[in-house]
Short mmCIF file of C-alpha atoms and ligand atoms in Angstrom, two decimals:
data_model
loop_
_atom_site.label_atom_id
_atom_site.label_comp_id
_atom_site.label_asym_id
_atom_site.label_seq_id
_atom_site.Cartn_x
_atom_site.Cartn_y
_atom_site.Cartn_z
CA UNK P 1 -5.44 2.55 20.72
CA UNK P 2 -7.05 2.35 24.09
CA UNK P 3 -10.78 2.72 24.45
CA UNK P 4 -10.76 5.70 27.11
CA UNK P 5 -11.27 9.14 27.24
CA UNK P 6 -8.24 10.71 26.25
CA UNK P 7 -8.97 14.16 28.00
CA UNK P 8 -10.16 12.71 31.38
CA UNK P 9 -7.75 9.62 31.09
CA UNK P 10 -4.81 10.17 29.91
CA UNK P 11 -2.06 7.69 28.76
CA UNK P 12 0.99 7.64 30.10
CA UNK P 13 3.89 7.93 27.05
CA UNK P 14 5.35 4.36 27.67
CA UNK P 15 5.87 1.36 25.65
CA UNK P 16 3.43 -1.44 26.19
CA UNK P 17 5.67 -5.06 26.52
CA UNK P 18 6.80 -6.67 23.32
CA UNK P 19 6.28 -3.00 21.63
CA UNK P 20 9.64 -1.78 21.15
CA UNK P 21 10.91 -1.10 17.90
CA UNK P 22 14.78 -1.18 16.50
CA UNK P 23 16.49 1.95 15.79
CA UNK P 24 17.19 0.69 12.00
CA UNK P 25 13.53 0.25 11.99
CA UNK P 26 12.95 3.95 13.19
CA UNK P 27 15.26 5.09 10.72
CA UNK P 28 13.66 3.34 8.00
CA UNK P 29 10.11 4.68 8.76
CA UNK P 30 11.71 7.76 8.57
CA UNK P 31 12.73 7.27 5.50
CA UNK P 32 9.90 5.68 3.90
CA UNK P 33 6.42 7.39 4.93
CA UNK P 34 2.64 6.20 4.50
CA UNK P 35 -0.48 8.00 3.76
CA UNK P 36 -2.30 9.37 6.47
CA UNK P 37 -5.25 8.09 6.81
CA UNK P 38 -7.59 10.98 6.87
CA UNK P 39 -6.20 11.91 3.02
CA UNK P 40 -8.12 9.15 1.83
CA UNK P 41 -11.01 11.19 1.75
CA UNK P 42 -9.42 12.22 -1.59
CA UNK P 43 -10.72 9.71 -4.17
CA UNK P 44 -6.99 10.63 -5.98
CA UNK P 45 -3.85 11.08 -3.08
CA UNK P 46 -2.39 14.55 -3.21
CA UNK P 47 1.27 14.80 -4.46
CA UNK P 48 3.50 14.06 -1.38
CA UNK P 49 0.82 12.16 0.41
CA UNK P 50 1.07 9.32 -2.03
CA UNK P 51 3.15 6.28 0.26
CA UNK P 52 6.84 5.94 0.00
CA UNK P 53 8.87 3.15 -0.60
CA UNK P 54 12.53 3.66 -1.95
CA UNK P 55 14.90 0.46 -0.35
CA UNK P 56 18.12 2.06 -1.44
CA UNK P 57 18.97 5.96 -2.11
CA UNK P 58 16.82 8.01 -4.20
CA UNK P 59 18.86 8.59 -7.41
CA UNK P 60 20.31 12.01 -8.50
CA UNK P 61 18.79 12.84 -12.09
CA UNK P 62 19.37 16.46 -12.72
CA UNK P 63 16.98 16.71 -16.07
CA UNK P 64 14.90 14.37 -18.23
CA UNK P 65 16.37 15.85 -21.32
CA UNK P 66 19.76 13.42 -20.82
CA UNK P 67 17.43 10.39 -19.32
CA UNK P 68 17.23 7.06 -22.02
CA UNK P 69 15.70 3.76 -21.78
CA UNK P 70 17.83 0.99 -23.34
CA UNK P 71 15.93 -2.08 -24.71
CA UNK P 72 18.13 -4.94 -24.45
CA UNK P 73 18.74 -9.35 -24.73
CA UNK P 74 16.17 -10.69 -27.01
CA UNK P 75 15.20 -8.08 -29.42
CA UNK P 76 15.82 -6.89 -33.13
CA UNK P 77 18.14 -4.52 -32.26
CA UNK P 78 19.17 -2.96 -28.56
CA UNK P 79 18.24 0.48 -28.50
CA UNK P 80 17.97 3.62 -26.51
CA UNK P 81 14.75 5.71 -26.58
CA UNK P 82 14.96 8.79 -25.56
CA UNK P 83 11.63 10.05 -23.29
CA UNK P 84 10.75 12.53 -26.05
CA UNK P 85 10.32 9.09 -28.20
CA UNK P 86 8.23 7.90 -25.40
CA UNK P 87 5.87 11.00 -25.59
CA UNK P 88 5.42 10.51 -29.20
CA UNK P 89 3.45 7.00 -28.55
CA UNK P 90 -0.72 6.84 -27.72
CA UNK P 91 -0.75 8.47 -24.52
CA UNK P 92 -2.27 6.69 -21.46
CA UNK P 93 -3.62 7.87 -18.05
CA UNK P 94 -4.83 5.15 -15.60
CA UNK P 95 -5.45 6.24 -11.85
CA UNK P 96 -4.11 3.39 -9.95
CA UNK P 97 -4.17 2.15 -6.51
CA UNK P 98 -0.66 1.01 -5.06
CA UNK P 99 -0.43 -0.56 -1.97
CA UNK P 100 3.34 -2.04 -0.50
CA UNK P 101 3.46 -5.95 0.26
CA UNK P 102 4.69 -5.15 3.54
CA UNK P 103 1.95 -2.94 4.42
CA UNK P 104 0.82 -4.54 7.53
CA UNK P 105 4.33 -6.00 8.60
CA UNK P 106 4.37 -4.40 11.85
CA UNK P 107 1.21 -6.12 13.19
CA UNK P 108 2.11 -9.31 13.04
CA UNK P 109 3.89 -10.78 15.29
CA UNK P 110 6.44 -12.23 15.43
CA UNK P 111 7.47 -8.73 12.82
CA UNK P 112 10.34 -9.26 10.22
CA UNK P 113 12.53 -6.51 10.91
CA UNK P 114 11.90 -4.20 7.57
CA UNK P 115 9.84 -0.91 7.68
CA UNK P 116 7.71 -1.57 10.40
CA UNK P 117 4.18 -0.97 8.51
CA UNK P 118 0.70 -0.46 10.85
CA UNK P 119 -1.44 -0.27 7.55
CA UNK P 120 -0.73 3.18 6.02
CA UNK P 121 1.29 2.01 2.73
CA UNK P 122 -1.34 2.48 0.32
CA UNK P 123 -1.90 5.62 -2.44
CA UNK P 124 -3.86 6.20 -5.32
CA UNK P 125 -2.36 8.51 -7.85
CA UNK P 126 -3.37 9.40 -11.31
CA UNK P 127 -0.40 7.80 -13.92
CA UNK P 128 0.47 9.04 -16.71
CA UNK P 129 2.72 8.00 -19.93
CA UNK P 130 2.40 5.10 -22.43
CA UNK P 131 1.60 1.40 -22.33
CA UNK P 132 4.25 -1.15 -21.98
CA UNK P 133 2.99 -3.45 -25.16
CA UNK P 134 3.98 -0.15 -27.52
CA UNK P 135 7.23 0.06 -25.85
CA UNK P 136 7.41 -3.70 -26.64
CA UNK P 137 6.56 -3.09 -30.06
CA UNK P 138 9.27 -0.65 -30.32
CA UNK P 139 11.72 -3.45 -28.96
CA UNK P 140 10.77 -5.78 -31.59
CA UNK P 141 11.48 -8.72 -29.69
CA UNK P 142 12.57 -12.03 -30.83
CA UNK P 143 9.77 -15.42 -30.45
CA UNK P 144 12.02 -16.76 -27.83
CA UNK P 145 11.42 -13.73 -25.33
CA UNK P 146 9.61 -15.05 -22.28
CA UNK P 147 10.21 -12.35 -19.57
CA UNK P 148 10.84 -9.03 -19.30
CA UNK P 149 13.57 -7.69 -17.07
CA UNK P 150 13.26 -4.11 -15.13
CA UNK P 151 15.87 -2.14 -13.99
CA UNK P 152 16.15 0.88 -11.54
CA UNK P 153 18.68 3.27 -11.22
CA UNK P 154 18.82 2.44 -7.56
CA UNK P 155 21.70 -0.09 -6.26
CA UNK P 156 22.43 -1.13 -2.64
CA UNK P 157 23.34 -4.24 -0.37
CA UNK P 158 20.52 -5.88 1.25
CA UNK P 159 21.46 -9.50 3.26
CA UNK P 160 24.95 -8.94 2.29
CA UNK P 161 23.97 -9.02 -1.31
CA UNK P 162 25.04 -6.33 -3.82
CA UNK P 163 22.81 -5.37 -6.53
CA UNK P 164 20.45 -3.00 -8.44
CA UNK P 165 16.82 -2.80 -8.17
CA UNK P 166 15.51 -5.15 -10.74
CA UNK P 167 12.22 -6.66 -11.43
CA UNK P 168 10.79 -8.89 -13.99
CA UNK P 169 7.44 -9.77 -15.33
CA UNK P 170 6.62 -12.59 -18.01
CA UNK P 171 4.50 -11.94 -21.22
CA UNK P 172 2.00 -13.65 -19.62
CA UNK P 173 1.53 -11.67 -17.06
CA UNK P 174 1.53 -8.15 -18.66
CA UNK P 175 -0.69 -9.58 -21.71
CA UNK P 176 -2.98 -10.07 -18.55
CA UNK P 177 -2.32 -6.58 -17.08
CA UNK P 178 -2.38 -2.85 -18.06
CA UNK P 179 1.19 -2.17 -17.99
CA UNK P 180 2.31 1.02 -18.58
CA UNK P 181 5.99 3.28 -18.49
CA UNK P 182 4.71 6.77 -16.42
CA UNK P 183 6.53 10.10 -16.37
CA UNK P 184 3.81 11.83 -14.81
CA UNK P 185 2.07 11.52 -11.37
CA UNK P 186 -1.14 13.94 -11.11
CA UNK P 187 -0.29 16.21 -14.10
CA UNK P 188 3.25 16.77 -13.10
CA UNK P 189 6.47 15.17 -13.66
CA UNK P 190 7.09 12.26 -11.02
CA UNK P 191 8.98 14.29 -8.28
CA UNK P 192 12.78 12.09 -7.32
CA UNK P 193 10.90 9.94 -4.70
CA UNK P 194 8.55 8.79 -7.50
CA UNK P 195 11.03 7.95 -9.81
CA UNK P 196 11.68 10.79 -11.61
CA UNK P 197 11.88 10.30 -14.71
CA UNK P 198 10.72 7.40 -15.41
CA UNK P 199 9.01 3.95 -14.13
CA UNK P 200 7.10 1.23 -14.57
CA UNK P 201 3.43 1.16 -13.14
CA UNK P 202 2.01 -2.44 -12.42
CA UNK P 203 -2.04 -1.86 -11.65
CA UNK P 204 -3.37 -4.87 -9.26
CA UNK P 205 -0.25 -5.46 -7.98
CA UNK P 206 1.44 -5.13 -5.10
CA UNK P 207 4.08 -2.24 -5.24
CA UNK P 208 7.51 -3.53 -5.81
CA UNK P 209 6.46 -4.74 -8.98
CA UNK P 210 6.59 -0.92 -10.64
CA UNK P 211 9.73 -0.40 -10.33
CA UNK P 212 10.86 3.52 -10.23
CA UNK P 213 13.72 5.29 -12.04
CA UNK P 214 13.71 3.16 -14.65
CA UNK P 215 16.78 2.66 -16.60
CA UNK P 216 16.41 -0.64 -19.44
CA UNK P 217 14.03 -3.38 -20.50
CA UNK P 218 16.46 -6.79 -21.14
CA UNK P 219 13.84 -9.23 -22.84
CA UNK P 220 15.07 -12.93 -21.91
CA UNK P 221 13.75 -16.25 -21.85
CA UNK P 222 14.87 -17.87 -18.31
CA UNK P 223 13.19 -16.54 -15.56
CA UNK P 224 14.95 -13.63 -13.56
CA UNK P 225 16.42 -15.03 -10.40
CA UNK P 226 17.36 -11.64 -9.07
CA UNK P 227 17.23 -10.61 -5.53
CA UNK P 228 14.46 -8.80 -5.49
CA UNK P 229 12.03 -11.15 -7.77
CA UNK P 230 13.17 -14.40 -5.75
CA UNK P 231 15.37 -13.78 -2.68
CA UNK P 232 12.22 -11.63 -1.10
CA UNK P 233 8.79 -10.67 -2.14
CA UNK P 234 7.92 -14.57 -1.48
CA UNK P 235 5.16 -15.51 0.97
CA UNK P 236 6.82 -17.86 3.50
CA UNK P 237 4.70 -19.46 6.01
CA UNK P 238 7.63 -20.81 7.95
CA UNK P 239 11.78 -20.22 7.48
CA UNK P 240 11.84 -23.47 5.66
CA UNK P 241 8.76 -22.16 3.33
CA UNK P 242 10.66 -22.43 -0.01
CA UNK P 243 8.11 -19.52 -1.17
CA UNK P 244 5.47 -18.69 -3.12
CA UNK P 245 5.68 -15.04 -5.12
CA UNK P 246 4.20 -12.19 -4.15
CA UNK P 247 2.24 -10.65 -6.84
CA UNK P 248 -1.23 -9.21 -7.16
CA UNK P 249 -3.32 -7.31 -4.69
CA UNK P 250 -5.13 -8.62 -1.83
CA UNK P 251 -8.63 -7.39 -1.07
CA UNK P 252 -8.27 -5.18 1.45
CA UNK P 253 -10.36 -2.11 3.19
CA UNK P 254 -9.58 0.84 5.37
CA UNK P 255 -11.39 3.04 7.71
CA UNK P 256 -10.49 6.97 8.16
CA UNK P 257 -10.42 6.67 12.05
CA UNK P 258 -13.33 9.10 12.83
CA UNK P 259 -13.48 12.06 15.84
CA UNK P 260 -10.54 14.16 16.82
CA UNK P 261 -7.41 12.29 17.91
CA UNK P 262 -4.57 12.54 21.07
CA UNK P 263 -1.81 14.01 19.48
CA UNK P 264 0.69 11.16 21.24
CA UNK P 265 -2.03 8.02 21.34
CA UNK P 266 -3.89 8.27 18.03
CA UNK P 267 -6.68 7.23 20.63
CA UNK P 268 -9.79 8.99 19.46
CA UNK P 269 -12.58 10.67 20.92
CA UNK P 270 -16.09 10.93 19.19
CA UNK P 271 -19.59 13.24 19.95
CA UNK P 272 -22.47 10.99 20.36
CA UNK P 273 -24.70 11.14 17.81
CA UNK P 274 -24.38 10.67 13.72
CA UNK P 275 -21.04 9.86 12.55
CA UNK P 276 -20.04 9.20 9.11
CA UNK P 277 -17.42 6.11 8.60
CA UNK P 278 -15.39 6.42 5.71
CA UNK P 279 -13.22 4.32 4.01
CA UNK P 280 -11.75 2.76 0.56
CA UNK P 281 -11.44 -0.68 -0.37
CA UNK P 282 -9.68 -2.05 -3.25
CA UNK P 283 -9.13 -5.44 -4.83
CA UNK P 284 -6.06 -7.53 -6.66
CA UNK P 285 -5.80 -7.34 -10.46
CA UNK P 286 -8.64 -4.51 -11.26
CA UNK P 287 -11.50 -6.38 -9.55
CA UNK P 288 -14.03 -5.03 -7.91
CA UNK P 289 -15.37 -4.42 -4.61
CA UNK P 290 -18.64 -6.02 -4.66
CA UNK P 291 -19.20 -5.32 -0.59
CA UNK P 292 -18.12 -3.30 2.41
CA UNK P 293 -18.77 -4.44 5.61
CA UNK P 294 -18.68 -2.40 9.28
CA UNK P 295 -18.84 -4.13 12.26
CA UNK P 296 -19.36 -2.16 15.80
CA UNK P 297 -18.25 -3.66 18.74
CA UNK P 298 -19.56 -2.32 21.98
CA UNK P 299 -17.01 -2.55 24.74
CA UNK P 300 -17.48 -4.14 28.05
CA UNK P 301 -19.58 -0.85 29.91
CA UNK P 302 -18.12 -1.34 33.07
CA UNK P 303 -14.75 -1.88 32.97
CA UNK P 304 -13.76 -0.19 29.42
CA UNK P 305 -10.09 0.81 30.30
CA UNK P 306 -9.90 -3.09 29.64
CA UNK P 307 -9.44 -2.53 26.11
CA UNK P 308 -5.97 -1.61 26.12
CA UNK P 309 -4.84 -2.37 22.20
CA UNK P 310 -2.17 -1.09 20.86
CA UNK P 311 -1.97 1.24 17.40
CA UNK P 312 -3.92 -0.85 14.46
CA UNK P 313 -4.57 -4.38 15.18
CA UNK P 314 -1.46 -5.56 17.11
CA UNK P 315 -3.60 -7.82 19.22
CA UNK P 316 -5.99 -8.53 16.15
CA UNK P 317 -8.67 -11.08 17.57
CA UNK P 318 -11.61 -12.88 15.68
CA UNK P 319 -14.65 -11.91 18.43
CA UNK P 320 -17.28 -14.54 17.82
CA UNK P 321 -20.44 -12.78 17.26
CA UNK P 322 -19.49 -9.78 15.58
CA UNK P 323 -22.11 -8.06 13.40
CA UNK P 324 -21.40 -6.95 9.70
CA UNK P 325 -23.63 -4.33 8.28
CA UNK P 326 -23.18 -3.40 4.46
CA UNK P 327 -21.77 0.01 3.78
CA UNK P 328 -22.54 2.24 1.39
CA UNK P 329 -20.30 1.78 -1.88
CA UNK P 330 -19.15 4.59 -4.23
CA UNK P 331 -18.56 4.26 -8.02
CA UNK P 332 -14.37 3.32 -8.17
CA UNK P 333 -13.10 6.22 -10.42
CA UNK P 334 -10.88 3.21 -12.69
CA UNK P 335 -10.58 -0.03 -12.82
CA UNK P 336 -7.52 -0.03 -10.76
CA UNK P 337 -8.30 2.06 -7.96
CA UNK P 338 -9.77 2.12 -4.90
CA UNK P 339 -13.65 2.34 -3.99
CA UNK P 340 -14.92 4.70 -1.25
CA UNK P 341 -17.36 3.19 1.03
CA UNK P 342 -19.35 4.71 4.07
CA UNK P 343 -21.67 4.15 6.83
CA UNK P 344 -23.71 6.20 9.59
CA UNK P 345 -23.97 5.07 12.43
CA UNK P 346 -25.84 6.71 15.19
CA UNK P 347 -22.96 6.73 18.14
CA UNK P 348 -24.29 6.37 21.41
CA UNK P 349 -20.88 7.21 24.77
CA UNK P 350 -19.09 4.25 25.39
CA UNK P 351 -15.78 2.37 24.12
CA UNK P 352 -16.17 0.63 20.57
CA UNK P 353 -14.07 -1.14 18.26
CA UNK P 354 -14.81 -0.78 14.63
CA UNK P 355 -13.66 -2.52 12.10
CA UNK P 356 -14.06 -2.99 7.87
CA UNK P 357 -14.04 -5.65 5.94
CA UNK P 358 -13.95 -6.22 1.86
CA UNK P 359 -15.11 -8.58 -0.14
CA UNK P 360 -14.38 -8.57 -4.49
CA UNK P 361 -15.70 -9.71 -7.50
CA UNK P 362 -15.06 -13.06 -7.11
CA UNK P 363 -15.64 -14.09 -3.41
CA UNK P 364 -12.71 -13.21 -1.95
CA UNK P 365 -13.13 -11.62 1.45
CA UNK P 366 -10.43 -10.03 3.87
CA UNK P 367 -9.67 -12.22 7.09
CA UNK P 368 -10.35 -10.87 10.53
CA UNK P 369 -7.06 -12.04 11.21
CA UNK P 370 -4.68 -12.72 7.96
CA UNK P 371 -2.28 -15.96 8.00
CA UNK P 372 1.17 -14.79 9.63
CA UNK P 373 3.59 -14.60 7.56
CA UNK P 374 7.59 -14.40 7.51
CA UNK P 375 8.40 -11.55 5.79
CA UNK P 376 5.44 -10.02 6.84
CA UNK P 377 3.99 -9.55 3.18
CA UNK P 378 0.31 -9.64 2.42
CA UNK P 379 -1.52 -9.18 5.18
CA UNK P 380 -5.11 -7.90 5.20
CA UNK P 381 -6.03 -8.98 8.37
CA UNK P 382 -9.02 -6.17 9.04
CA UNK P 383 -8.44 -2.91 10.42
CA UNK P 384 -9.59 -2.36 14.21
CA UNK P 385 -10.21 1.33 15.11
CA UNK P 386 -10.73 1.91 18.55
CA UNK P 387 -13.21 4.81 20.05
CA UNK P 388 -14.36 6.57 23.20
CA UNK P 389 -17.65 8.00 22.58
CA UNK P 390 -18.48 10.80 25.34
CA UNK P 391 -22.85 12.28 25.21
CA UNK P 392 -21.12 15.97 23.65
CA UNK P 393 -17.57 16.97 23.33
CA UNK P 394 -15.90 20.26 24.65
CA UNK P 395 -14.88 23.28 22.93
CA UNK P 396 -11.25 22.70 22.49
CA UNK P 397 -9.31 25.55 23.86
N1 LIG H 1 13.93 1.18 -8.45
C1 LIG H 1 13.12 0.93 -7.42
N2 LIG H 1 11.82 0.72 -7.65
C2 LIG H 1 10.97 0.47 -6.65
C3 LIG H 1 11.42 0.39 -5.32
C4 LIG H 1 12.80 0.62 -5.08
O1 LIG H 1 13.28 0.60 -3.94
N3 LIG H 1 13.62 0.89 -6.15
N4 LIG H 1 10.53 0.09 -4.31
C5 LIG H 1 9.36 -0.69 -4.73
C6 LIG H 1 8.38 -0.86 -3.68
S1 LIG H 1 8.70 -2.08 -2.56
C7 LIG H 1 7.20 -0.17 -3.66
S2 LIG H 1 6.02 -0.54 -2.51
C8 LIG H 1 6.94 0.89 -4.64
C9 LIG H 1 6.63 2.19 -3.92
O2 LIG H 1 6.37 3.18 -4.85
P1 LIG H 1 6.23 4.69 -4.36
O3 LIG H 1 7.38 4.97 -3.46
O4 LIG H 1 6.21 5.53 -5.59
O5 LIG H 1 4.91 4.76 -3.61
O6 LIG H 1 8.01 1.10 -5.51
C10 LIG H 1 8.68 -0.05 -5.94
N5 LIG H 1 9.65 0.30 -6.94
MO1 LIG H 2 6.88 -2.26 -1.16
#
């Protein structure tokens, strides 16, 4: 976004060097679709505002009536419950943030070529269904069982590799998280892109662990090597980065970019005066936001049409001297989802960059600037919203 008037100063619609993006990567984002940002003003996302992800096709399943879940490998006996049988356990509702591990990908550069997120890939929906430890009760699984296998309906070739959309999570890990099977998104049944009927729901973690259209549970005891758990979703610092997994969370925060916005730029334009800054933050594995922070840059007053950023943070930099005031937090409305935070601040015309930062629980604070990384998973690096601030605003025509 470039700090100018939009009205008086108009950008011209060209790409800025290093900016273009692949047609694959087009059609992808075309595909797949984030949250716009403004919806976060809804503590839960509307239906259809929610963030997509889907890597293959979106399956055809024409009623839940015919849908079963086999439980399979290490257990008493495989068997297929039906979603009716489902229904019939303690029913659970948990409103969850989700956020994708490539939410981000597109700002750091070098950018893996995937969907090219900015830093819209985040939702929070309320979930509903049962938990995974009374499914696994129903599975009455043998003492060897170590891991827990997850299957979609969804198959497709990704790096020359054929295969279907599996998952897996260890014991461990769900005896440390609220796992639950949901057939219901807001009240309704999931709609296809959701997962209709059926999926997994992983709270603190990053997306692809909640695997949609969910087909069987195989209980094993070697740990899943599947494309999917191993072959991506690893943080790699460089190509020869044997990995580490992707998994929970990272603190992260987000700003509704404030004033009224150029249709082509996203550049805004703000009224001197009060404005409210609004925002959510959220945490990894259901901790909490323990502070907000909003820092105001003040561009350089002579010469602003120097700021000439791109969309996000392309260019993120660390500016020494940057001042963090506290925001205002709101009361998260679970355990997994996302806190609202905001801050007045009294706008006086100029150019501005603003920018959000998080901090949980336990210390953990969002870089200005996040580590780059190959995939381009994980990265929190702080938001930067740039602003043109003019003494009153005109009626728009
Ligand atoms: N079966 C299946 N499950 C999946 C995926 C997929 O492609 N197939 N995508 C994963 C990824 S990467 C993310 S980020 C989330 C996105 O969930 P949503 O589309 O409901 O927001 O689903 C996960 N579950
Ligand atoms: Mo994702």
């Amino acid at each position: 976004m470039s700090s100018r008037n939009p009205i008086l100063d108009p950008k011209a619609r060209e790409n800025l060097p290093g900016e273009d993006y692949s047609s694959a990567e087009v059609a992808l984002a075309n595909r797949n679709s984030g949250i716009h940002l403004e919806v976060m003003r809804h503590d839960i996302t509307p239906i259809g505002m929610h963030y997509l992800l889907s890597h293959f096709d979106i399956p055809y399943v024409e009623n839940a009536q015919d849908w079963s879940l086999a439980l399979t490998g290490l257990v008493e006996l495989p068997v297929s419950v039906t979603l009716e049988q489902l229904s019939a356990l303690p029913r659970v509702e948990r409103t969850v943030t989700l956020e994708c591990a490539g939410n981000g990908r597109s700002l750091m550069q070098p950018r893996w070529p995937s969907m090219p997120w900015t830093c819209e890939a985040v939702g929070t929906a309320r979930w509903g269904g049962a938990r995974l430890s009374d499914v696994i009760e129903l599975a009455k699984p043998d003492d060897t069982a170590t891991e827990l296998v997850f299957c979609g309906a969804d198959s497709g070739v990704d790096g020359g590799d054929y295969h279907t959309f599996k998952r897996s999570l260890t014991l461990a890990q769900i005896a440390a998280t609220d796992v639950m099977l949901a057939w219901e998104i807001n009240g309704q049944p999931l709609p296809p892109q959701h997962g209709f009927p059926l999926r997994l729901i992983v709270p603190g973690w990053f997306g692809m662990a909640s695997v949609k259209w969910l087909t069987e549970i195989c209980f094993t005891d070697t740990p899943f090597q599947g494309r999917q758990q191993v072959g991506s979703y690893q943080y790699r610092a460089s190509a020869d980065d044997p990995g580490v997994p992707v998994t929970e969370l990272r603190v992260k925060s987000l700003m509704i970019p404030p004033g009224i916005p150029d249709w082509y730029t996203r550049d805004r334009l703000l009224a001197a005066g009060t404005v409210e800054l609004f925002g959510r933050a959220w945490a990894g594995a259901g901790a909490r936001i323990s502070l907000v922070e909003v820092a105001i840059e003040a561009g350089p007053e002579d010469s602003p049409g120097q700021w000439l950023d791109t969309q996000g943070a392309k260019d993120a930099t660390d500016p020494d001297g940057l001042i963090w005031q506290p925001a205002i937090l709101s009361e998260p409305v679970d355990d997994y989802a996302w806190t609202g935070w905001r801050l007045d601040w009294n706008a006086k015309p100029g150019a501005y960059r603003l920018r959000c930062r998080a901090t949980d629980e336990h210390g953990n604070r969002q870089p200005v600037v996040a580590a780059w990384d190959k995939g381009g998973f994980g990265n929190n690096s702080v938001q930067c919203v740039s602003v043109w601030v003019e003494q009153e605003l005109p009626v728009p025509a």
